[in-house]
PDB file of C-alpha atoms in Angstrom:
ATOM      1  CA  UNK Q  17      -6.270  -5.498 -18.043  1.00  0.00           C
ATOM      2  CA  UNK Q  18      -4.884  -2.995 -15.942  1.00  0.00           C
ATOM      3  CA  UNK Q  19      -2.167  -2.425 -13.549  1.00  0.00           C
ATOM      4  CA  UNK Q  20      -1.620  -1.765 -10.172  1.00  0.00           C
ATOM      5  CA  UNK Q  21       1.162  -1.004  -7.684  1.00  0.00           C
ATOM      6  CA  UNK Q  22       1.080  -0.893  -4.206  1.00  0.00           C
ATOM      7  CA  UNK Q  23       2.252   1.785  -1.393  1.00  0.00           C
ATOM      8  CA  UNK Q  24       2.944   1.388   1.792  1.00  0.00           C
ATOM      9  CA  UNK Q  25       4.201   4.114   4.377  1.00  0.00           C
ATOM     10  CA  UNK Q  26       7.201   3.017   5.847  1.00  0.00           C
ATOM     11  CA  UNK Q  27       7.335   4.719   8.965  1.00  0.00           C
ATOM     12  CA  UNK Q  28       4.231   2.282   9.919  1.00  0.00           C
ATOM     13  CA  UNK Q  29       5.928  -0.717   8.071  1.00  0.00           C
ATOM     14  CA  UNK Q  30       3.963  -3.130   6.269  1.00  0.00           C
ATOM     15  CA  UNK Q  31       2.363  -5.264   9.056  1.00  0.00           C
ATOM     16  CA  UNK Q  32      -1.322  -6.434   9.939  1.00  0.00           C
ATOM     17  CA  UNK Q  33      -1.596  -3.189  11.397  1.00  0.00           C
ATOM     18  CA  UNK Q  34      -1.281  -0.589   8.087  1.00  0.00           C
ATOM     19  CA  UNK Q  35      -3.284  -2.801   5.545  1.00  0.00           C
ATOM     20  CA  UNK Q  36      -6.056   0.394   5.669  1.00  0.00           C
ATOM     21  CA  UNK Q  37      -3.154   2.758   4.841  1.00  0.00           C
ATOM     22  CA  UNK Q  38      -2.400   0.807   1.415  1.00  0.00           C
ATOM     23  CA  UNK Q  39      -2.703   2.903  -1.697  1.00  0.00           C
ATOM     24  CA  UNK Q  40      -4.015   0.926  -4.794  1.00  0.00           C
ATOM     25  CA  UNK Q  41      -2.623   3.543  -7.778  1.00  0.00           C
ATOM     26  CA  UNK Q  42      -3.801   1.942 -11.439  1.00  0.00           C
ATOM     27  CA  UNK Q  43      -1.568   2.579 -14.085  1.00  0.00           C
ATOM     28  CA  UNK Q  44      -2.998   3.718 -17.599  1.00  0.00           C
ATOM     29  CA  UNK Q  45      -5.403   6.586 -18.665  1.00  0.00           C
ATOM     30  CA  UNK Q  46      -7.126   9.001 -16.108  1.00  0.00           C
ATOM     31  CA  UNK Q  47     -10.005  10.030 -17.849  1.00  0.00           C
ATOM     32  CA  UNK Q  48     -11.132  12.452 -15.066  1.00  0.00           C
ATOM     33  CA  UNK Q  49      -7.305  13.356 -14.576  1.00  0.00           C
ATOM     34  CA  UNK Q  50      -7.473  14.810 -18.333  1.00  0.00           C
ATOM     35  CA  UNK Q  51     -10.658  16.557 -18.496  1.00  0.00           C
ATOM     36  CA  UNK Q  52     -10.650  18.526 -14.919  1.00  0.00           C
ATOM     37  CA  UNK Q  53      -6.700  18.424 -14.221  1.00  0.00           C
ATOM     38  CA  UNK Q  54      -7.209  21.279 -11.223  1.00  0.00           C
ATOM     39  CA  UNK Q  55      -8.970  19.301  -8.950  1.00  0.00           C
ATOM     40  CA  UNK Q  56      -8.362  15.679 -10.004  1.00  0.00           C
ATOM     41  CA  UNK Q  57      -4.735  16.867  -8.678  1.00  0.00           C
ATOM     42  CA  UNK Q  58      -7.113  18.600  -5.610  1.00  0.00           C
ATOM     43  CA  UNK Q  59      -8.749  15.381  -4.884  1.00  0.00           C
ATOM     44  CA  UNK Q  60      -5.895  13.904  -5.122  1.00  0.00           C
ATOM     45  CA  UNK Q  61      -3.540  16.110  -2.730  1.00  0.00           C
ATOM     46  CA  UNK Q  62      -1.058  16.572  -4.824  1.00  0.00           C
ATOM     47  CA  UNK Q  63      -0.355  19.690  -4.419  1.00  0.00           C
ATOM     48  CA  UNK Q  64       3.151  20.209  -5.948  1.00  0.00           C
ATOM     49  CA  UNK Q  65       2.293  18.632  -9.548  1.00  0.00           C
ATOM     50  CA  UNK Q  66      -0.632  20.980  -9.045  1.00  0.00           C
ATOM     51  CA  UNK Q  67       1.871  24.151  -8.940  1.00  0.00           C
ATOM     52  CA  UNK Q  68       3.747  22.667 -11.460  1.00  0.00           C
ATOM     53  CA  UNK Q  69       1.039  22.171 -13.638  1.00  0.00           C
ATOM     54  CA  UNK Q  70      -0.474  25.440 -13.160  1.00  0.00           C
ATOM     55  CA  UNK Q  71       3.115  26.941 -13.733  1.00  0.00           C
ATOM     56  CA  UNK Q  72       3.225  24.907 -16.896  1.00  0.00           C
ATOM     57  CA  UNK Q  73      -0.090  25.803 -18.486  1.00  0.00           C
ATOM     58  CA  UNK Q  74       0.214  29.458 -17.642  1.00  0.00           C
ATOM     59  CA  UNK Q  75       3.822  29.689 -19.339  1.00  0.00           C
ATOM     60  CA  UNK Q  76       3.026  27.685 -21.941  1.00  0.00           C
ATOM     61  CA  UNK Q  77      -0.159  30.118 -22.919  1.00  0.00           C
ATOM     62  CA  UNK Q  78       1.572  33.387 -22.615  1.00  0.00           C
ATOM     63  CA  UNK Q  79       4.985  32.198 -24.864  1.00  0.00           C
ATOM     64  CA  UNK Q  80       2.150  31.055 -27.115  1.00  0.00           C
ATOM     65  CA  UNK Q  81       0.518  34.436 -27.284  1.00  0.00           C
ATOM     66  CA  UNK Q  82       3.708  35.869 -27.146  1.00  0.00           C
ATOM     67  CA  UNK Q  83       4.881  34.521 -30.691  1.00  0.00           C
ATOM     68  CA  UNK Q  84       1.525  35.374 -31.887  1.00  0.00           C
ATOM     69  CA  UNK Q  85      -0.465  32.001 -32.182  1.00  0.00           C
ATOM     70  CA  UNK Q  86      -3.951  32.143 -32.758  1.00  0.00           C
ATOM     71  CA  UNK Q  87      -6.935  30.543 -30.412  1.00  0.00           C
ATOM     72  CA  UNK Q  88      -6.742  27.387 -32.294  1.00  0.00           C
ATOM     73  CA  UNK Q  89      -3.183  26.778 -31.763  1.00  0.00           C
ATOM     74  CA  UNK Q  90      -2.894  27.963 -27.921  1.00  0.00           C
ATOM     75  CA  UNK Q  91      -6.600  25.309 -27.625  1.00  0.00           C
ATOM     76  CA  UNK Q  92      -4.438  22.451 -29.416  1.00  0.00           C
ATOM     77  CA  UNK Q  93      -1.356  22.723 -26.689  1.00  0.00           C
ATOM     78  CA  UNK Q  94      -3.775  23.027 -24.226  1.00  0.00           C
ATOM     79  CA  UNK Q  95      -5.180  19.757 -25.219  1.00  0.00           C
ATOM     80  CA  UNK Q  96      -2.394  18.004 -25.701  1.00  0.00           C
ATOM     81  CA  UNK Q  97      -0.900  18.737 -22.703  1.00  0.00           C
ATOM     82  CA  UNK Q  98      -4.562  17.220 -20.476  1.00  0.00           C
ATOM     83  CA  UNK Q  99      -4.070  14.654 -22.559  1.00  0.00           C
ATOM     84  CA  UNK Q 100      -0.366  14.581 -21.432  1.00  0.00           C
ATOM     85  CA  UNK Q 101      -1.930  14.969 -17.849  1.00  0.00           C
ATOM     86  CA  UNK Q 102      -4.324  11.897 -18.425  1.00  0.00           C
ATOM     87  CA  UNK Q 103      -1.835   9.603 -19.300  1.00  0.00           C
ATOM     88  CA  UNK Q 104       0.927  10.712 -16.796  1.00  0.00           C
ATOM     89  CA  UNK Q 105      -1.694  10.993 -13.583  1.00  0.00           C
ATOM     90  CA  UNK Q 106      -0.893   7.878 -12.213  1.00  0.00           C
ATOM     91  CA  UNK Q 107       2.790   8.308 -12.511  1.00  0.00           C
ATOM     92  CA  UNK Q 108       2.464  11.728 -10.793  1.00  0.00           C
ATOM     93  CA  UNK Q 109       0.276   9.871  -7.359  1.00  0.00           C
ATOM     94  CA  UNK Q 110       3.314   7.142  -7.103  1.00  0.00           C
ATOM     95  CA  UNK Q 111       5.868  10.201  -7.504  1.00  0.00           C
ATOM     96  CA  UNK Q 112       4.267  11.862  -4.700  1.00  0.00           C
ATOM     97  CA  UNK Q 113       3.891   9.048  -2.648  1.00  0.00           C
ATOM     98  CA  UNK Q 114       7.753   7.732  -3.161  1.00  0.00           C
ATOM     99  CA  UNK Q 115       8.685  12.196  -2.134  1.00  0.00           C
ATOM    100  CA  UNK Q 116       6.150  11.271   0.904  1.00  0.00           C
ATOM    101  CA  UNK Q 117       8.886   8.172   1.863  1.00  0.00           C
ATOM    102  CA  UNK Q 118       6.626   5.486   0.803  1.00  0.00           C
ATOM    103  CA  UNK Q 119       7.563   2.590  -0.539  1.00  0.00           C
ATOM    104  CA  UNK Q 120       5.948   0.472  -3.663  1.00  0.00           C
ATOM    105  CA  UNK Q 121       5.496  -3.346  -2.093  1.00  0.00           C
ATOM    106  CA  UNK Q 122       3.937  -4.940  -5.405  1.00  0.00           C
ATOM    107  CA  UNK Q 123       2.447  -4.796  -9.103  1.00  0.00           C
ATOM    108  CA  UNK Q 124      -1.099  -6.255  -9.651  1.00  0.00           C
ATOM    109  CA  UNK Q 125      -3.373  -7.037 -12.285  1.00  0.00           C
ATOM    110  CA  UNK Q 126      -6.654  -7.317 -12.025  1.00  0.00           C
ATOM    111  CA  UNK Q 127      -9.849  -5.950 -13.890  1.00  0.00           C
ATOM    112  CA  UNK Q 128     -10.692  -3.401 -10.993  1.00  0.00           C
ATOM    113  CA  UNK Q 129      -9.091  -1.840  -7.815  1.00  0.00           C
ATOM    114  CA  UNK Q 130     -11.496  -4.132  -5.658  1.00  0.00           C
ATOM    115  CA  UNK Q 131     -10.226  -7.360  -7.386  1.00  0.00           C
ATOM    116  CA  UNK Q 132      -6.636  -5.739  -7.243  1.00  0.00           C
ATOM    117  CA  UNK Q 133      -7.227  -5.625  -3.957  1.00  0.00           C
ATOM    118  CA  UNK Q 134      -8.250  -9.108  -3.100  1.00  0.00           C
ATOM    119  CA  UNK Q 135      -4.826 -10.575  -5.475  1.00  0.00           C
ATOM    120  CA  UNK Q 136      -2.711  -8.357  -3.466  1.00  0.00           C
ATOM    121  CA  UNK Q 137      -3.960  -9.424  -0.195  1.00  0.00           C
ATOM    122  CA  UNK Q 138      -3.581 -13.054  -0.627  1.00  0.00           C
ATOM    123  CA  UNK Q 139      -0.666 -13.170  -1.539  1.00  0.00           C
ATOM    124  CA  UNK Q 140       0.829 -10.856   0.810  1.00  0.00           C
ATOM    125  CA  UNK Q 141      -0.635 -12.663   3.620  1.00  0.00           C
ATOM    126  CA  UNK Q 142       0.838 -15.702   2.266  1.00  0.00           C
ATOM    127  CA  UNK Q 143       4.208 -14.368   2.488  1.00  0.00           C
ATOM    128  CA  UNK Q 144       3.074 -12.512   6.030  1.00  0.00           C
ATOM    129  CA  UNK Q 145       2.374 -15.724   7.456  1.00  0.00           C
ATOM    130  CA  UNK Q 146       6.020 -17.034   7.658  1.00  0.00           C
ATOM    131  CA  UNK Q 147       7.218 -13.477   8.378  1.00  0.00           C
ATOM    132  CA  UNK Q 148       4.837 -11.973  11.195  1.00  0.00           C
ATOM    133  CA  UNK Q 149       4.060 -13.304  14.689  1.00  0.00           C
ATOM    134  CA  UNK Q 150       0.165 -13.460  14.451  1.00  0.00           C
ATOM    135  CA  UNK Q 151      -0.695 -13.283  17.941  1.00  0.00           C
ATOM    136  CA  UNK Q 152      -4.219 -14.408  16.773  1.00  0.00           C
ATOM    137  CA  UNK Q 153      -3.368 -17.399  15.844  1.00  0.00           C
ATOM    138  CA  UNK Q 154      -0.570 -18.468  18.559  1.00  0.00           C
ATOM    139  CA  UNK Q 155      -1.958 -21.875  20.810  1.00  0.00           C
ATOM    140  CA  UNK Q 156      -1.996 -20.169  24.624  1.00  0.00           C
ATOM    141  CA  UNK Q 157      -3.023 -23.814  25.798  1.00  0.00           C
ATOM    142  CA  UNK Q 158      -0.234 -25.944  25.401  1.00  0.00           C
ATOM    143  CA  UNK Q 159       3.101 -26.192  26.983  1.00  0.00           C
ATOM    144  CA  UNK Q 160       6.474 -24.580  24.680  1.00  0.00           C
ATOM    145  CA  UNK Q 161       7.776 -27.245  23.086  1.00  0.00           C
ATOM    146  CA  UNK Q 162      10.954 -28.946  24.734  1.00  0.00           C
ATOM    147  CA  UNK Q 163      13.638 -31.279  22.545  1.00  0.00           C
ATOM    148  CA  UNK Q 164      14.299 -34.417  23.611  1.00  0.00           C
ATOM    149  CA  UNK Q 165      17.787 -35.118  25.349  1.00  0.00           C
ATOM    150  CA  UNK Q 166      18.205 -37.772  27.454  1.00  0.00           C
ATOM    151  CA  UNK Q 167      20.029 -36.662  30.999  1.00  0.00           C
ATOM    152  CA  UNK Q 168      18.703 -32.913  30.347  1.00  0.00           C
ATOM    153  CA  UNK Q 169      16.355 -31.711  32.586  1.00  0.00           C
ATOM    154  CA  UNK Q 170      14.553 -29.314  30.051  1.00  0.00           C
ATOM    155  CA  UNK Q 171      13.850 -32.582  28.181  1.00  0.00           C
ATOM    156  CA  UNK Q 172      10.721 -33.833  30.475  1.00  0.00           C
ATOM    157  CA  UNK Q 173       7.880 -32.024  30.387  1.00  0.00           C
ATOM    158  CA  UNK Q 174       6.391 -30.334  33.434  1.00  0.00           C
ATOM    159  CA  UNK Q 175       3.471 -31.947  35.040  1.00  0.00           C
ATOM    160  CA  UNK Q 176       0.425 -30.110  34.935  1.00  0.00           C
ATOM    161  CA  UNK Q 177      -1.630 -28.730  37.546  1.00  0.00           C
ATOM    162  CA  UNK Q 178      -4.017 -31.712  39.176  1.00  0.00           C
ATOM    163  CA  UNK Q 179      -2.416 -34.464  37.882  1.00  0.00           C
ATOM    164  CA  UNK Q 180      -0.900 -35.525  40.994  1.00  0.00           C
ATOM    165  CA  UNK Q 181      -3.101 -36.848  44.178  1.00  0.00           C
ATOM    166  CA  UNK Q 182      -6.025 -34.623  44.609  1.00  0.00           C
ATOM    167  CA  UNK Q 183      -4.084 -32.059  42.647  1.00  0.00           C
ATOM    168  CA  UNK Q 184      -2.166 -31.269  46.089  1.00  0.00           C
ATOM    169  CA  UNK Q 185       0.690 -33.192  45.529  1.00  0.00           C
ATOM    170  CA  UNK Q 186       3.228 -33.391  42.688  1.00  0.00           C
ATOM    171  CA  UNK Q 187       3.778 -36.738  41.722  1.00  0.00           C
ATOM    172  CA  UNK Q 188       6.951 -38.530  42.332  1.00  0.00           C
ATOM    173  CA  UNK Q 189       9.741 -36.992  39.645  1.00  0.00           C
ATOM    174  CA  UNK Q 190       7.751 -34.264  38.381  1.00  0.00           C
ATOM    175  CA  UNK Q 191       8.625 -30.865  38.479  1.00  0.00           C
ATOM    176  CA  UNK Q 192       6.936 -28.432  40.538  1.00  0.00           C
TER     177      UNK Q 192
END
């Protein structure tokens, strides 16, 4: 089953309002990431590992012609090293993300990013619950809550609106 962990940018923190900024990054073999390196790393934006690569490949093709390896040998580093690149792509997109000052906020497993997605989310919620005021969900009906001291005047509620005669007066003892 694979893996995923989970980035957040920290400048926006992770609150209710950067859940569409979360990056789902699976763990394992990039396929794609081994067979067109150039512009999975394109697609991708990562544009350092894509100079490095480039470096790489290009340096490791001219010492290879340099000590006079043949076609064969110069084709087998070549794919050895996308092979390299397909197992090492997702390491290179959390790399990126961690230079970019994000941070990683879980691991998930799940069979797909969509299902990753859906583990993730309930359980951070769960936690966020506790954590975050969800102004959603606050009760704007009903008085604060007050603790109950006898001889305290915070400890009796206040009388609502209308509840005295006609609503014009307070009633007797009530707070106006």
């Amino acid at each position: 089953m694979p893996v995923y962990t989970v980035h957040a940018p920290t400048a926006n923190g992770a609150d209710l309002r950067a859940t569409d900024q979360f990056v789902f990054v699976r763990d394992g073999f990039h396929f794609w990431a081994a067979l067109f390196a150039p512009l999975w790393l394109i697609w991708h934006r990562l544009w350092l590992a894509l100079v490095g690569w480039v470096i790489v490949v290009v340096a490791l093709d001219l010492a290879l012609r340099r000590l006079g390896a043949g076609s064969a040998a110069i084709f087998l580093a070549d794919l050895i090293l996308a092979i390299l690149m397909g197992f090492e792509a997702g390491s290179l997109r959390r790399w990126t993300l961690l230079r970019h000052h994000w941070r990683q906020l879980d691991v998930v497993v799940a069979d797909d990013e969509e299902a990753a997605e859906r583990r993730f989310f309930d359980r951070w919620a769960a936690k966020q619950r506790g954590i975050v005021n969800d102004q959603q969900a606050v009760d704007r009906g009903a008085p604060p809550p007050t603790r109950d001291v006898p001889g305290q005047s915070f400890s009796k509620s206040p009388s609502l609106p209308g509840s005295g005669i006609i609503g014009l007066f307070p009633e007797p003892g009530g707070q106006r």
